[in-house]
Coordinates of C-alpha atoms and ligand atoms in Angstrom, one line a residue:
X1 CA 106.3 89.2 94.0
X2 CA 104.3 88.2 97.3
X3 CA 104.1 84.8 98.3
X4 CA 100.2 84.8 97.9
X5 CA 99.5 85.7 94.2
X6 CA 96.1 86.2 92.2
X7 CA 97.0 82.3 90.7
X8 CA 96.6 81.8 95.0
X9 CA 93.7 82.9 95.8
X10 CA 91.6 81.4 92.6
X11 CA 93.3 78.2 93.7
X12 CA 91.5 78.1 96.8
X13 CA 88.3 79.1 95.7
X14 CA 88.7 76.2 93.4
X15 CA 89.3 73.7 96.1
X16 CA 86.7 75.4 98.5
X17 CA 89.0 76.4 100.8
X18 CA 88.1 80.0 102.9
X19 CA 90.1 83.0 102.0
X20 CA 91.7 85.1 105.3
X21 CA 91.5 88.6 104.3
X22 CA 92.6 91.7 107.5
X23 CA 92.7 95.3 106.9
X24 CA 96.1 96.9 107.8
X25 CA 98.1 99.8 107.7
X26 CA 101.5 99.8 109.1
X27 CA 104.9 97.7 108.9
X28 CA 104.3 95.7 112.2
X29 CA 100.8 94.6 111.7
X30 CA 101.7 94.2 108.6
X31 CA 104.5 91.5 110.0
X32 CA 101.9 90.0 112.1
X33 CA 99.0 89.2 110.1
X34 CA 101.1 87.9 106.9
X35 CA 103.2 85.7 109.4
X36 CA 99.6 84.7 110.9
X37 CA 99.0 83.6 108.0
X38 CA 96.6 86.6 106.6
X39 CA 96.8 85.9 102.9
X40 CA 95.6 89.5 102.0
X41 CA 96.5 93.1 103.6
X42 CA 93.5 95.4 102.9
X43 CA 94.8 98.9 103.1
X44 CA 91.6 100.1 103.6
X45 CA 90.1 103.6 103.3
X46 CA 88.8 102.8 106.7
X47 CA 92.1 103.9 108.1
X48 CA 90.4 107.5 107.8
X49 CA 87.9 106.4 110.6
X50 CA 90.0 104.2 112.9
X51 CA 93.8 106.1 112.2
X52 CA 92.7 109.6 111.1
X53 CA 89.3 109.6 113.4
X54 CA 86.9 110.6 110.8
X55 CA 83.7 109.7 110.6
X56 CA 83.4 108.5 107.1
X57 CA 86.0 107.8 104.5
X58 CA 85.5 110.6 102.8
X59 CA 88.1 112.6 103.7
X60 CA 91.2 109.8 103.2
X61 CA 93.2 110.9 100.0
X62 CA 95.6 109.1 97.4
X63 CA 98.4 110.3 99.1
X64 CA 97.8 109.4 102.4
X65 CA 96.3 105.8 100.8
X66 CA 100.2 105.9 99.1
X67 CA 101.9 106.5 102.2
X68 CA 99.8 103.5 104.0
X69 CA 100.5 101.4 101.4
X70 CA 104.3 101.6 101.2
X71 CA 104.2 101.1 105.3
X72 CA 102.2 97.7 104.8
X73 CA 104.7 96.9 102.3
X74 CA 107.3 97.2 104.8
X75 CA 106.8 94.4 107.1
X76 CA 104.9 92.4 104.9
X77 CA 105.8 88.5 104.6
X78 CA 104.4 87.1 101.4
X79 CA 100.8 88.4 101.5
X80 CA 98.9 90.0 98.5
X81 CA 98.9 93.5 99.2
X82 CA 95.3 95.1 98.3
X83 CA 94.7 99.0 98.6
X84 CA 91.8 100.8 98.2
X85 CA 91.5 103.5 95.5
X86 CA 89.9 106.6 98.0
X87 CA 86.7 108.7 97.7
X88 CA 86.6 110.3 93.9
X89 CA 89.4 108.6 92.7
X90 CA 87.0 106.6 90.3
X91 CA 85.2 109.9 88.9
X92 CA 87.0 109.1 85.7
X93 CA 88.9 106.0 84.1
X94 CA 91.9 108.6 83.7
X95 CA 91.9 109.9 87.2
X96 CA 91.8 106.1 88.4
X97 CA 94.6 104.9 85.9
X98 CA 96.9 107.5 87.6
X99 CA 95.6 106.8 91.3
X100 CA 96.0 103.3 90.5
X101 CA 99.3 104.2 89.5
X102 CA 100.7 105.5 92.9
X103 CA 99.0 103.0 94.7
X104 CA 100.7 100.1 92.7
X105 CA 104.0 102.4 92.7
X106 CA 103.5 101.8 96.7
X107 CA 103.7 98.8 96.9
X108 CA 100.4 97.5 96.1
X109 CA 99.7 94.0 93.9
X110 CA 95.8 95.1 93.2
X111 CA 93.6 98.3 94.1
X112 CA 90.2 98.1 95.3
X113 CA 87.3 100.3 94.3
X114 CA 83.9 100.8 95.0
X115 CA 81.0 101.2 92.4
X116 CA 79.1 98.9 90.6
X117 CA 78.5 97.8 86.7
X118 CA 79.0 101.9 85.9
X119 CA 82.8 100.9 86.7
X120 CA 83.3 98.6 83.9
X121 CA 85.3 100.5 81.1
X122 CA 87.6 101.5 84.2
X123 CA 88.5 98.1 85.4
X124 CA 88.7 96.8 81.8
X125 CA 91.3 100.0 81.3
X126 CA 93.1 98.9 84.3
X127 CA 93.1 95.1 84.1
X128 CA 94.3 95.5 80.4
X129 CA 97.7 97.5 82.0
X130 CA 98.6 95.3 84.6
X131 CA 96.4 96.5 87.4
X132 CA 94.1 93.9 88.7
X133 CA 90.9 94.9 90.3
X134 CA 88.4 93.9 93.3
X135 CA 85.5 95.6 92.8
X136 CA 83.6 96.4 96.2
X137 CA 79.9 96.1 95.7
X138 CA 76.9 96.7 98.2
X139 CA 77.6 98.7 101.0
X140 CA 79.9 101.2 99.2
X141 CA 81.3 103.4 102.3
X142 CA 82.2 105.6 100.1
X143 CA 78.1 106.6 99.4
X144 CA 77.2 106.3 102.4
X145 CA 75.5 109.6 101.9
X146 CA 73.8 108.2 98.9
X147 CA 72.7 105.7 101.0
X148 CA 71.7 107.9 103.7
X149 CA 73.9 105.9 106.3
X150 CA 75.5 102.1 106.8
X151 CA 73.0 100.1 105.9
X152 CA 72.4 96.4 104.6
X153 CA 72.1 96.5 100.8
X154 CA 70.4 94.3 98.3
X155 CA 67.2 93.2 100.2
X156 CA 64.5 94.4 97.6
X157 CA 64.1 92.1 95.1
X158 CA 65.1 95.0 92.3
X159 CA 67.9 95.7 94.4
X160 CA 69.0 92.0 94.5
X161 CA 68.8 91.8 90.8
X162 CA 70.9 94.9 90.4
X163 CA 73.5 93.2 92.3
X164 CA 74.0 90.1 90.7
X165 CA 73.6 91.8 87.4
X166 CA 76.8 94.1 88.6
X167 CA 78.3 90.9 89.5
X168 CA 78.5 89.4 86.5
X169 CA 79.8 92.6 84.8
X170 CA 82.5 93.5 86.4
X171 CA 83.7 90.0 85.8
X172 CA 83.5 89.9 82.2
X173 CA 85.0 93.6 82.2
X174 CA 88.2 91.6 83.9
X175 CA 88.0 92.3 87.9
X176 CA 89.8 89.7 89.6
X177 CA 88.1 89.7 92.7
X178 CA 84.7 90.9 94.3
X179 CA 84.2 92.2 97.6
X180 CA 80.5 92.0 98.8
X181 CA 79.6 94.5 101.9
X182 CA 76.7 94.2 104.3
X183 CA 74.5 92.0 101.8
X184 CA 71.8 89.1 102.8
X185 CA 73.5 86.2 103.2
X186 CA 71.9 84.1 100.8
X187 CA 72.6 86.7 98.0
X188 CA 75.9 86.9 98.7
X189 CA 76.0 83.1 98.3
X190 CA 74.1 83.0 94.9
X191 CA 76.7 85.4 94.0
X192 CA 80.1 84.0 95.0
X193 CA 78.8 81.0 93.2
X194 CA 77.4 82.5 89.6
X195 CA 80.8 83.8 89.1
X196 CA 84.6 82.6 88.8
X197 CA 86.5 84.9 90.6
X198 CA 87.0 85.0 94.6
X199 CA 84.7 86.5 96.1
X200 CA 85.4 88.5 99.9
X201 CA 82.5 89.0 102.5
X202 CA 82.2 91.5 105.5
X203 CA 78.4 91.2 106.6
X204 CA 77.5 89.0 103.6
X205 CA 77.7 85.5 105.6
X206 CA 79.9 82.2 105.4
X207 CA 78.9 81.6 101.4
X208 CA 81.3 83.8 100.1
X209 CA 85.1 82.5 99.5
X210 CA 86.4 84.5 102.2
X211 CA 86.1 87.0 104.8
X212 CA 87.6 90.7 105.6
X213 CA 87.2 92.1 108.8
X214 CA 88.6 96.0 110.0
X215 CA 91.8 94.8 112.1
X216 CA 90.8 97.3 114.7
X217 CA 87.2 95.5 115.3
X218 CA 88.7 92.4 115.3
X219 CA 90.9 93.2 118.3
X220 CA 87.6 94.8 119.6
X221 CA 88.6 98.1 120.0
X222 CA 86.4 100.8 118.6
X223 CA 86.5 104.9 119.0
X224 CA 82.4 105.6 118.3
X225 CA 81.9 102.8 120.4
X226 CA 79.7 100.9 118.2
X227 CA 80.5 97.6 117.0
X228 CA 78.3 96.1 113.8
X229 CA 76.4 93.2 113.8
X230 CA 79.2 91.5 111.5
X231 CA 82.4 92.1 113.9
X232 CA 83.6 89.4 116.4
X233 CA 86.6 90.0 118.6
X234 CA 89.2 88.0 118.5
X235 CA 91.0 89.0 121.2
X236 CA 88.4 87.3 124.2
X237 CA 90.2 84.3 125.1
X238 CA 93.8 85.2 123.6
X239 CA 96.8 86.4 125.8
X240 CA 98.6 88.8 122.9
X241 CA 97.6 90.2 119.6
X242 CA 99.2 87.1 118.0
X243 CA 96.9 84.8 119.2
X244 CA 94.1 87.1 117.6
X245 CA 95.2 87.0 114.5
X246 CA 95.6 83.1 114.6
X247 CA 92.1 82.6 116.1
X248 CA 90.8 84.9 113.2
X249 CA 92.9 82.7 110.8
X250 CA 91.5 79.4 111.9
X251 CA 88.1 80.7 112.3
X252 CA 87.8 81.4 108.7
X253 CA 89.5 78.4 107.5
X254 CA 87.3 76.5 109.4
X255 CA 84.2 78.2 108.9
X256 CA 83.8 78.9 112.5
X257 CA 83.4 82.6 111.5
X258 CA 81.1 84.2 110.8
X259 CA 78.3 82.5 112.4
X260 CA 74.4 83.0 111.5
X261 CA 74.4 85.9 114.0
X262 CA 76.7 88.0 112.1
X263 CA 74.6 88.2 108.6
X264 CA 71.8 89.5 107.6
X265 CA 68.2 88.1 106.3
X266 CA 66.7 89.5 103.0
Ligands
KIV1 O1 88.2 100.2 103.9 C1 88.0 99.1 104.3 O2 88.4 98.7 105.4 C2 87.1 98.2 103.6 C3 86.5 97.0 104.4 C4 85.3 97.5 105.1 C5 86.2 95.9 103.5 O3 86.8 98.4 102.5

């Protein structure tokens, strides 16, 4: 049992204070955030672009997602450990039960998966065995050729609709937690505040209950070379990694980050 528990995280959100959220992927990080004071580890499928070099998460599987997972676990001290369920492991509510399954098995306290209200009956199948869900809504990496690239989601007014419509479902189907990606800022705040469960922002403004950013942008390195709008590093001013992970600790807690310049207008 982590330190930082589901009964954790609502707690805050009740009280208004920010959530600190870091992706990560191996035992020492994994040491580092959580003693920084990182209440969640994201194992993110993003380790496919900024471990494995690919240029989209498509490629990251279960297995390697597993292997992540149990590292994280490693080094871990007392975070929630969150892990994201990879490219196609949602085609089915079976599939995901057993994908869920390794990920959990790994160490994992909750999976993540991308989708929208279509996802219901598969978080309702999970929830109901002991796997809590955050459902990641908006910019779904995983469609990114959907989407035909990285872009904002949720500025049309149907779109915005949509969004808080998928919102609201996935709570009632019994997700624990929402992650909102690269939304307008003022959406993401209607959202975090029509429903009861925390809600996570990357790109979606200061509204939301708390913030996730890729551990490797946040300690500004980057192989494209590109850095989003959303991404501050952490590491100007600091003299080690430490200090970082601390400044992006305290800048969430105090609502220093993310500032006006790192969301997006509808
Ligand atoms: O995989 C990941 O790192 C993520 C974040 C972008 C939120 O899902």
């Amino acid at each position: 049992m982590p330190d930082v528990t589901l009964t954790t995280l609502n707690g805050l959100k009740a009280k208004g204070e920010k959530i600190t959220m870091l992706t990560c992927y191996d035992a020492t990080f994994a040491k580092a955030a959580s003693e920084a004071g990182v209440e969640v580890l994201l194992v993110g499928d993003s380790l496919g672009m900024v471990l494995q070099g690919h240029d989209s998460t498509l490629p990251v599987s279960t297995a390697d997602m597993a292997y992540h997972t149990a590292c994280v676990k490693r080094g871990n001290a007392g975070a929630l450990i969150l892990a994201d369920l990879p490219f196609m492991a949602n085609a089915t509510p079976e599939l995901t039960f057993t994908h869920s399954a390794m990920l959990m098995q790994a160490g994992a306290h909750m999976v993540k998966i991308e989708g929208a209200a279509w996802l219901a009956d598969t978080i309702t199948l999970l929830a109901q065995r002991g796997v809590p869900v955050c459902a990641h809504l908006g910019l779904t990496p995983q469609a990114v050729n959907v989407f035909g690239g990285y872009k904002v989601q949720g500025r049309q007014q149907a779109q915005a609709e949509q969004l808080r419509q998928d919102a609201q479902a996935l709570e009632q189907a019994g997700a624990a937690m929402l992650l909102l990606e690269c939304v307008p800022t003022a959406l993401a705040n209607e959202i975090s505040q029509a429903v009861t469960i925390p809600v996570i922002g990357i790109g979606a403004g200061s509204g939301t209950d708390g913030q996730v950013l890729v551990l490797h942008d946040m300690l500004g390195l980057s192989l494209s070379g590109r850095v989003a709008r959303f991404v501050h590093n952490f590491m100007a001013g600091q003299n080690d990694i430490h200090g970082a992970l601390a400044a992006y600790v305290k800048a969430v807690k105090d609502v220093t980050f993310p500032g006006s310049q790192h969301g997006f207008s509808a």
